Amino acid sequence: MQKGKGRTSRIRRRKLCRSSEPRGVNESHKSEFIELRKWLKARKFQDSNLAPACFPGTGRGLMSQTSLQEGQMIISLPESCLLTTDTVIQSYLGAYITKWKPPPSPLLALCTFLVSEKHAGDRSLWKPYLEILPKAYTCPVCLEPEVVNLLPKSLKAKAEEQRAHVQEFFASSRDFFSSLQPLFVEAVDSIFSYSALLWAWCTVNTRAVYLRPRQRECLSAEPDTCALAPYLDLLNHSPHVQVKAAFNEETHSYEIRTTSRWRKHEEVFICYGPHDNQRLFLEYGFVSVRNPHACVYVSREILVKYLPSRDKQMDKKISILKDHGYIENLTFGWDGPSWRLLTALKLLCLEAEKFTCWKKVLLGEVISDTNEKTSLDIAQKICYYFIEETNVMLQKVSHMKDEKEALINQLTLVESLWMEELKILRASAETLHSLQTAFT
């Protein structure tokens, strides 16, 4: 038998491969997690499946203490551990919320409680949980304006909307905060500052789990669906896993079951949903490497950038695309231009004598080889434009990293987003090249 080809050799290589995978460092011994465990135990929660750990690439997360099988319960967190609007209403804030008109939103109730409890420090019953929450977040609303300016245009616009939304949320809540003055010795303006509310807003927005909608007379009609889940919210996201997560009305616990298998000492992930990287960045403040849902968005302006300006039917073509929902969500992905993008380009590339065939284009029919080739050529030009633009933005980010050391973490995150988009565009360019060879 040839050396290195036997069963023993294969097992040795497999073990070597596994041992070379990045392992997490168990953090159960840290004081904040010891206190959290005690706090959770007092609320009837115990767990032998998972342990807090720090992992290369993802940071703090949860590690499997034993092998986990498909369908096995990962975690079952009792209702007594959840922080919900019920928690807030039953607290010292309840009387103030109940009498305030118009009724505060569920989000405001949760944010107010978080800020108040954080201010209470050692006096807070929720201190063990508050101690493990991030001190700062990396959602675009928390980034410096000069860093936001380096985001892709579509994400930058959403980031600016997000910032305006949070600023309005703060401004509209100040009167309610003032009504809480009897609860504090210090001036409420110093406690419920914009930065404090921003931290609370990000905590809820990035870490809350979903509950069935409930309606409370003392709260506004906005959906009351958020709950903070201590310890459970240490689970990080991976687009490559699937889990079943929901509140179990029979056991009165929030439960997560895995549909994957996990080896001992591996990081255990959950999936926040089939989100692309721009959505993950906007809502959660991170980027997922090799995210299968990641894509690069093509705006209307770029869509028509390489089309002939003399096309007298262009306005009508754009109108048709709008009417049929083909002007938004046009993308490049890992497997090339999306079907929606190519369909839009095929319609826009219709020759005058073929314009009456536009319905067939939307149905996916091939009109002519000329139309197919022209649309692929335009797609390739758009793709190359994006590759050039992405390289320019990466140079700008790199330059700012050299100049603004204080912003290095924010800039590194933005850089990772652009790097992932560049990988997607290069993959799309290769796919387009392959498709074009069919017409040569």
Short mmCIF file of N, CA and C in Angstrom, two decimals, residues 57-58 60-62 206 232-241 243 262 267-277 279-281 284 286-289 291-293:
data_model
loop_
_atom_site.label_atom_id
_atom_site.label_comp_id
_atom_site.label_asym_id
_atom_site.label_seq_id
_atom_site.Cartn_x
_atom_site.Cartn_y
_atom_site.Cartn_z
N GLY A 57 -12.35 35.60 15.26
CA GLY A 57 -13.26 35.92 14.15
C GLY A 57 -14.62 36.39 14.60
N THR A 58 -15.22 35.71 15.58
CA THR A 58 -16.58 36.09 16.01
C THR A 58 -16.60 36.75 17.39
N ARG A 60 -16.91 37.00 21.40
CA ARG A 60 -17.59 36.29 22.47
C ARG A 60 -18.80 35.53 21.94
N GLY A 61 -18.91 34.28 22.35
CA GLY A 61 -20.03 33.45 21.91
C GLY A 61 -20.23 32.31 22.89
N LEU A 62 -20.93 31.26 22.46
CA LEU A 62 -21.18 30.10 23.31
C LEU A 62 -20.59 28.84 22.68
N THR A 206 -30.38 44.86 18.45
CA THR A 206 -29.42 43.84 18.02
C THR A 206 -29.55 42.53 18.78
N LEU A 232 -28.72 33.51 26.44
CA LEU A 232 -29.10 33.04 25.10
C LEU A 232 -28.60 34.01 24.04
N ASP A 233 -28.59 35.31 24.36
CA ASP A 233 -28.20 36.30 23.35
C ASP A 233 -26.69 36.36 23.12
N LEU A 234 -25.95 35.45 23.76
CA LEU A 234 -24.52 35.33 23.45
C LEU A 234 -24.29 34.49 22.19
N LEU A 235 -25.32 33.78 21.74
CA LEU A 235 -25.20 32.97 20.53
C LEU A 235 -25.00 33.86 19.30
N ASN A 236 -23.95 33.61 18.55
CA ASN A 236 -23.66 34.40 17.36
C ASN A 236 -24.38 33.85 16.13
N HIS A 237 -24.39 34.67 15.09
CA HIS A 237 -25.08 34.34 13.84
C HIS A 237 -24.16 33.63 12.86
N SER A 238 -24.71 32.65 12.17
CA SER A 238 -24.07 32.06 11.00
C SER A 238 -25.14 31.81 9.95
N PRO A 239 -24.90 32.21 8.70
CA PRO A 239 -25.89 31.97 7.65
C PRO A 239 -25.93 30.51 7.21
N HIS A 240 -25.01 29.70 7.73
CA HIS A 240 -24.88 28.32 7.28
C HIS A 240 -25.59 27.32 8.19
N VAL A 241 -26.26 27.81 9.23
CA VAL A 241 -26.96 26.90 10.14
C VAL A 241 -28.45 27.22 10.15
N VAL A 243 -31.90 26.76 12.86
CA VAL A 243 -32.40 26.40 14.18
C VAL A 243 -33.90 26.63 14.23
N TRP A 262 -23.11 19.48 16.37
CA TRP A 262 -21.97 20.24 16.85
C TRP A 262 -21.05 19.33 17.64
N GLU A 267 -17.95 26.32 18.47
CA GLU A 267 -18.88 27.43 18.70
C GLU A 267 -20.25 27.04 18.14
N VAL A 268 -21.27 27.28 18.92
CA VAL A 268 -22.64 26.98 18.51
C VAL A 268 -23.26 28.27 17.98
N PHE A 269 -23.85 28.18 16.80
CA PHE A 269 -24.43 29.36 16.15
C PHE A 269 -25.95 29.23 16.03
N ILE A 270 -26.58 30.35 15.86
CA ILE A 270 -27.97 30.40 15.41
C ILE A 270 -28.00 31.25 14.15
N CYS A 271 -29.13 31.29 13.49
CA CYS A 271 -29.26 32.10 12.27
C CYS A 271 -30.30 33.18 12.50
N TYR A 272 -29.91 34.45 12.28
CA TYR A 272 -30.83 35.56 12.47
C TYR A 272 -31.80 35.70 11.30
N GLY A 273 -31.55 34.95 10.24
CA GLY A 273 -32.37 35.04 9.05
C GLY A 273 -31.51 35.11 7.80
N PRO A 274 -32.10 34.93 6.62
CA PRO A 274 -31.33 34.94 5.36
C PRO A 274 -30.99 36.36 4.92
N HIS A 275 -30.17 37.03 5.71
CA HIS A 275 -29.87 38.44 5.46
C HIS A 275 -28.57 38.63 4.68
N ASP A 276 -28.56 39.60 3.79
CA ASP A 276 -27.31 39.95 3.11
C ASP A 276 -26.44 40.76 4.07
N ASN A 277 -25.21 41.03 3.67
CA ASN A 277 -24.27 41.70 4.58
C ASN A 277 -24.64 43.14 4.88
N ARG A 279 -27.66 44.27 5.21
CA ARG A 279 -28.70 44.19 6.24
C ARG A 279 -28.10 43.82 7.60
N LEU A 280 -27.18 42.88 7.62
CA LEU A 280 -26.52 42.49 8.87
C LEU A 280 -25.77 43.67 9.47
N PHE A 281 -25.08 44.43 8.62
CA PHE A 281 -24.34 45.61 9.08
C PHE A 281 -25.30 46.64 9.66
N TYR A 284 -27.32 44.80 12.83
CA TYR A 284 -26.57 44.15 13.91
C TYR A 284 -25.14 44.63 14.06
N PHE A 286 -22.36 43.92 12.07
CA PHE A 286 -21.25 43.03 11.71
C PHE A 286 -21.43 42.56 10.27
N VAL A 287 -20.38 41.92 9.75
CA VAL A 287 -20.37 41.39 8.39
C VAL A 287 -20.07 39.90 8.47
N SER A 288 -20.78 39.10 7.71
CA SER A 288 -20.58 37.65 7.69
C SER A 288 -19.72 37.26 6.49
N VAL A 289 -18.58 36.64 6.75
CA VAL A 289 -17.67 36.23 5.68
C VAL A 289 -18.27 35.06 4.90
N ASN A 291 -20.89 34.91 3.18
CA ASN A 291 -22.33 34.85 3.40
C ASN A 291 -23.02 34.49 2.08
N PRO A 292 -23.71 33.35 2.01
CA PRO A 292 -24.34 32.96 0.74
C PRO A 292 -25.46 33.91 0.31
N HIS A 293 -25.96 34.70 1.25
CA HIS A 293 -27.03 35.66 0.94
C HIS A 293 -26.48 37.05 0.59
#
